[in-house]
Amino acid sequence: MKVSLLPNCFLIAALLLVGPGCDAPVESFPDNDVYALTLAHSRDVPTEAASRDVSSVIEELFGTPNQPRWPSELMDPDLRISEQNLTRAAGPQLSEKDGTHLGLFREHCVTCHALSGSGAGPASVFQNPYPRDFRPGVYKWKSTQRDAKPTRDDLTKLLQHGVAGSGMPSFSLIDPDDLDALVDYIVYLSVRGETERELMAAAIDELGYGEDSIDDDARLVTQGELVTQGETDGAAVIREVVEEVSNQWASAESEVVPVPAWEELSGETLAASVNRGKELFHGPIANCVGCHGKGGQGQAVTLDYDDWTKEYSTRLGLTPTDRDAMRPFKKAGALTPRLAKPRKLTLGVYRGGGDTDSLYRRITQGIAGSPMPAVAVVEQEDGTGLTSDQIFDLIRYVQSLGPQSTVPQSEFNYQSSTP
Ligand code: HEC
Ligand code: HEC
């Protein structure tokens, strides 16, 4: 016997009287209409034919919200995702007699991240930053290089800890097997969403889907049949895209940024390191002060957006605050661009971890999808980057700024030595 519980999202949607994502039928995933519109804008071609065919390819490959599918035959074999886990995480919220939980994503995540992982769930409207859109495959809080995917371990830790200072809650109380199923489901939604985007772009740019008539050889779907097995250009493009997207996920482990050995300092050596870090923070190479303000107080005014919303605004030459320009995108389901604010470091709130290893990775990689740039690591001081020792000085300074800092604050108050 199965016990059905009312999906949270319907409750919340009813309370808020808003409901993108929840009132949509769950027989199929909603298409990425915002990306289609973005392509139509940037390529100046119609995208209806591409949307239609890509939509049926994606459903054939990845199934539906109630019956997910993992096309392992086309995937990098090193990317292992359990179909059993996907089934547990997908579908409506249910409990099996033996206590197995089903429908985990709709129980815990859909109100914010939405059914397709677009991040535009009913509760997203009130948040800044917005819940992540998994479909571009860009993640901020990870141990890997800026452009790389997070590892399984990164995603597991993220779910356990949540993202401090954002709407993303901690799921530390969830059963470890459920957590594992959710990690598989994030990868699933991300690979599915990236494949959809890449196929849309390839359909327009490589297969001529923006033209008046499409070559038979270029078609992604022929007479309602999927062509992945065939010898046509359309079939080759589908295989290439899935292979490439899955390969990036499979190689995440090899992209972990190694952190050089560092020393735990105290007393005068710590004070001296913090002071060197303060100089670097306000100096021209790292120029942290340019965004985080003097003493990391977040007073600098920066008017920038994150990559998820820039894609359909500034990168198309549109002004994010221009309501008329944004209207068609909003109608297609886009979230209103909101400023990506540099962190006020004196709060000592770290979304991706305030420990030395995490901060080393944050500073040397920057934060993917956000305006925060990377600082280059150099062997010898040459004016283009910082040595790893200097980066540890900078980290000790940043760590000294927070309220719970064990470094005595009064000794390191910012004195105006730089203009
Ligand atoms: C109340 C809203 C909310 C809920 C519920 C929620 N999230 Fe999030 N999630 C967020 C927000 C907001 C962010 C963006 C944080 C940021 O940009 O720093 C986020 C970010 C993420 C990220 C990306 C982190 C990164 O490194 O970029 C993942 C993965 C994620 N959430 C997974 C989940 C999963 C899985 C669930 C359900 C178990 C879930 N979230 C539930 C709001 C939520
Ligand atoms: C171009 C602007 C910019 C510059 C320059 C910049 N940052 Fe940032 N920084 C940001 C933004 C924006 C965020 C918030 C990102 C987010 O939470 O999505 C951020 C966040 C951070 C965080 C918080 C990380 C976390 O886990 O929450 C730290 C620490 C940080 N920056 C340190 C630095 C240091 C040190 C430097 C100099 C080497 C620096 N930043 C330079 C824009 C910048």
PDB file of C-alpha atoms and ligand atoms in Angstrom, residues 105 108-109 111-113 123 127 129-132 134 138-142 155 158-159 163 166-169 171 174 182 186 351, ligand 1:
ATOM      1  CA  PHE A 105      12.602  16.306  -4.974  1.00  0.00           C
ATOM      2  CA  HIS A 108      12.014  19.075  -0.384  1.00  0.00           C
ATOM      3  CA  CYS A 109      13.149  21.107  -3.370  1.00  0.00           C
ATOM      4  CA  THR A 111       8.989  24.969  -4.196  1.00  0.00           C
ATOM      5  CA  CYS A 112      12.252  26.750  -4.871  1.00  0.00           C
ATOM      6  CA  HIS A 113      14.021  24.899  -7.683  1.00  0.00           C
ATOM      7  CA  ALA A 123       8.981  30.506  -3.557  1.00  0.00           C
ATOM      8  CA  GLN A 127      14.770  35.347  -2.765  1.00  0.00           C
ATOM      9  CA  PRO A 129      20.121  35.082  -4.737  1.00  0.00           C
ATOM     10  CA  TYR A 130      17.492  33.103  -6.584  1.00  0.00           C
ATOM     11  CA  PRO A 131      17.420  29.330  -6.191  1.00  0.00           C
ATOM     12  CA  ARG A 132      19.879  27.770  -8.622  1.00  0.00           C
ATOM     13  CA  PHE A 134      20.472  23.626 -12.612  1.00  0.00           C
ATOM     14  CA  VAL A 138      27.010  26.153 -13.360  1.00  0.00           C
ATOM     15  CA  TYR A 139      27.666  25.753  -9.622  1.00  0.00           C
ATOM     16  CA  LYS A 140      29.262  28.118  -7.133  1.00  0.00           C
ATOM     17  CA  TRP A 141      30.141  26.214  -3.976  1.00  0.00           C
ATOM     18  CA  LYS A 142      32.500  23.418  -4.879  1.00  0.00           C
ATOM     19  CA  LEU A 155      26.886  18.227  -3.678  1.00  0.00           C
ATOM     20  CA  LEU A 158      26.112  21.295   0.097  1.00  0.00           C
ATOM     21  CA  LEU A 159      22.848  19.528   0.921  1.00  0.00           C
ATOM     22  CA  VAL A 163      23.961  27.706   1.873  1.00  0.00           C
ATOM     23  CA  SER A 166      20.632  32.325   1.339  1.00  0.00           C
ATOM     24  CA  GLY A 167      17.254  30.605   1.083  1.00  0.00           C
ATOM     25  CA  MET A 168      18.927  27.230   0.534  1.00  0.00           C
ATOM     26  CA  PRO A 169      18.203  25.199   3.690  1.00  0.00           C
ATOM     27  CA  PHE A 171      19.108  18.911   4.794  1.00  0.00           C
ATOM     28  CA  ILE A 174      17.583  13.538   5.804  1.00  0.00           C
ATOM     29  CA  LEU A 182      18.833  13.662  -4.333  1.00  0.00           C
ATOM     30  CA  ILE A 186      20.527  17.081  -9.244  1.00  0.00           C
ATOM     31  CA  ARG A 351      28.043  30.418   1.745  1.00  0.00           C
TER      32      ARG A 351
HETATM   33  C1  HEC B   1      13.680  27.719   0.250  1.00  0.00           C
HETATM   34  C2  HEC B   1      14.273  27.602  -1.060  1.00  0.00           C
HETATM   35  C3  HEC B   1      15.135  26.404  -1.367  1.00  0.00           C
HETATM   36  C4  HEC B   1      14.882  25.060  -1.183  1.00  0.00           C
HETATM   37  C5  HEC B   1      13.663  24.439  -0.528  1.00  0.00           C
HETATM   38  C6  HEC B   1      15.988  24.342  -1.758  1.00  0.00           C
HETATM   39  N1  HEC B   1      16.897  25.230  -2.282  1.00  0.00           N
HETATM   40 FE1  HEC B   1      18.616  24.732  -3.247  1.00  0.00          FE
HETATM   41  N2  HEC B   1      19.069  26.711  -3.425  1.00  0.00           N
HETATM   42  C7  HEC B   1      18.293  27.748  -2.996  1.00  0.00           C
HETATM   43  C8  HEC B   1      18.977  29.000  -3.247  1.00  0.00           C
HETATM   44  C9  HEC B   1      18.458  30.380  -2.915  1.00  0.00           C
HETATM   45  C10 HEC B   1      20.202  28.671  -3.851  1.00  0.00           C
HETATM   46  C11 HEC B   1      21.276  29.638  -4.341  1.00  0.00           C
HETATM   47  C12 HEC B   1      22.370  29.844  -3.325  1.00  0.00           C
HETATM   48  C13 HEC B   1      23.500  30.704  -3.848  1.00  0.00           C
HETATM   49  O1  HEC B   1      23.448  31.158  -4.992  1.00  0.00           O
HETATM   50  O2  HEC B   1      24.453  30.894  -3.100  1.00  0.00           O
HETATM   51  C14 HEC B   1      20.212  27.223  -3.960  1.00  0.00           C
HETATM   52  C15 HEC B   1      21.262  26.518  -4.534  1.00  0.00           C
HETATM   53  C16 HEC B   1      21.266  25.146  -4.707  1.00  0.00           C
HETATM   54  C17 HEC B   1      22.306  24.417  -5.389  1.00  0.00           C
HETATM   55  C18 HEC B   1      23.523  25.021  -6.069  1.00  0.00           C
HETATM   56  C19 HEC B   1      24.689  25.313  -5.147  1.00  0.00           C
HETATM   57  C20 HEC B   1      25.913  25.795  -5.896  1.00  0.00           C
HETATM   58  O3  HEC B   1      27.011  25.341  -5.587  1.00  0.00           O
HETATM   59  O4  HEC B   1      25.797  26.614  -6.806  1.00  0.00           O
HETATM   60  C21 HEC B   1      21.941  23.089  -5.367  1.00  0.00           C
HETATM   61  C22 HEC B   1      22.694  21.926  -5.987  1.00  0.00           C
HETATM   62  C23 HEC B   1      20.692  23.003  -4.656  1.00  0.00           C
HETATM   63  N3  HEC B   1      20.307  24.266  -4.255  1.00  0.00           N
HETATM   64  C24 HEC B   1      20.004  21.830  -4.445  1.00  0.00           C
HETATM   65  C25 HEC B   1      18.825  21.751  -3.705  1.00  0.00           C
HETATM   66  C26 HEC B   1      18.137  20.507  -3.434  1.00  0.00           C
HETATM   67  C27 HEC B   1      18.563  19.139  -3.939  1.00  0.00           C
HETATM   68  C28 HEC B   1      17.068  20.816  -2.658  1.00  0.00           C
HETATM   69  C29 HEC B   1      16.083  19.870  -2.028  1.00  0.00           C
HETATM   70  C30 HEC B   1      16.652  18.788  -1.249  1.00  0.00           C
HETATM   71  C31 HEC B   1      17.061  22.268  -2.482  1.00  0.00           C
HETATM   72  N4  HEC B   1      18.140  22.783  -3.126  1.00  0.00           N
HETATM   73  C32 HEC B   1      16.092  22.969  -1.782  1.00  0.00           C
HETATM   74  C33 HEC B   1      17.054  27.666  -2.425  1.00  0.00           C
HETATM   75  C34 HEC B   1      16.424  26.486  -2.048  1.00  0.00           C
END
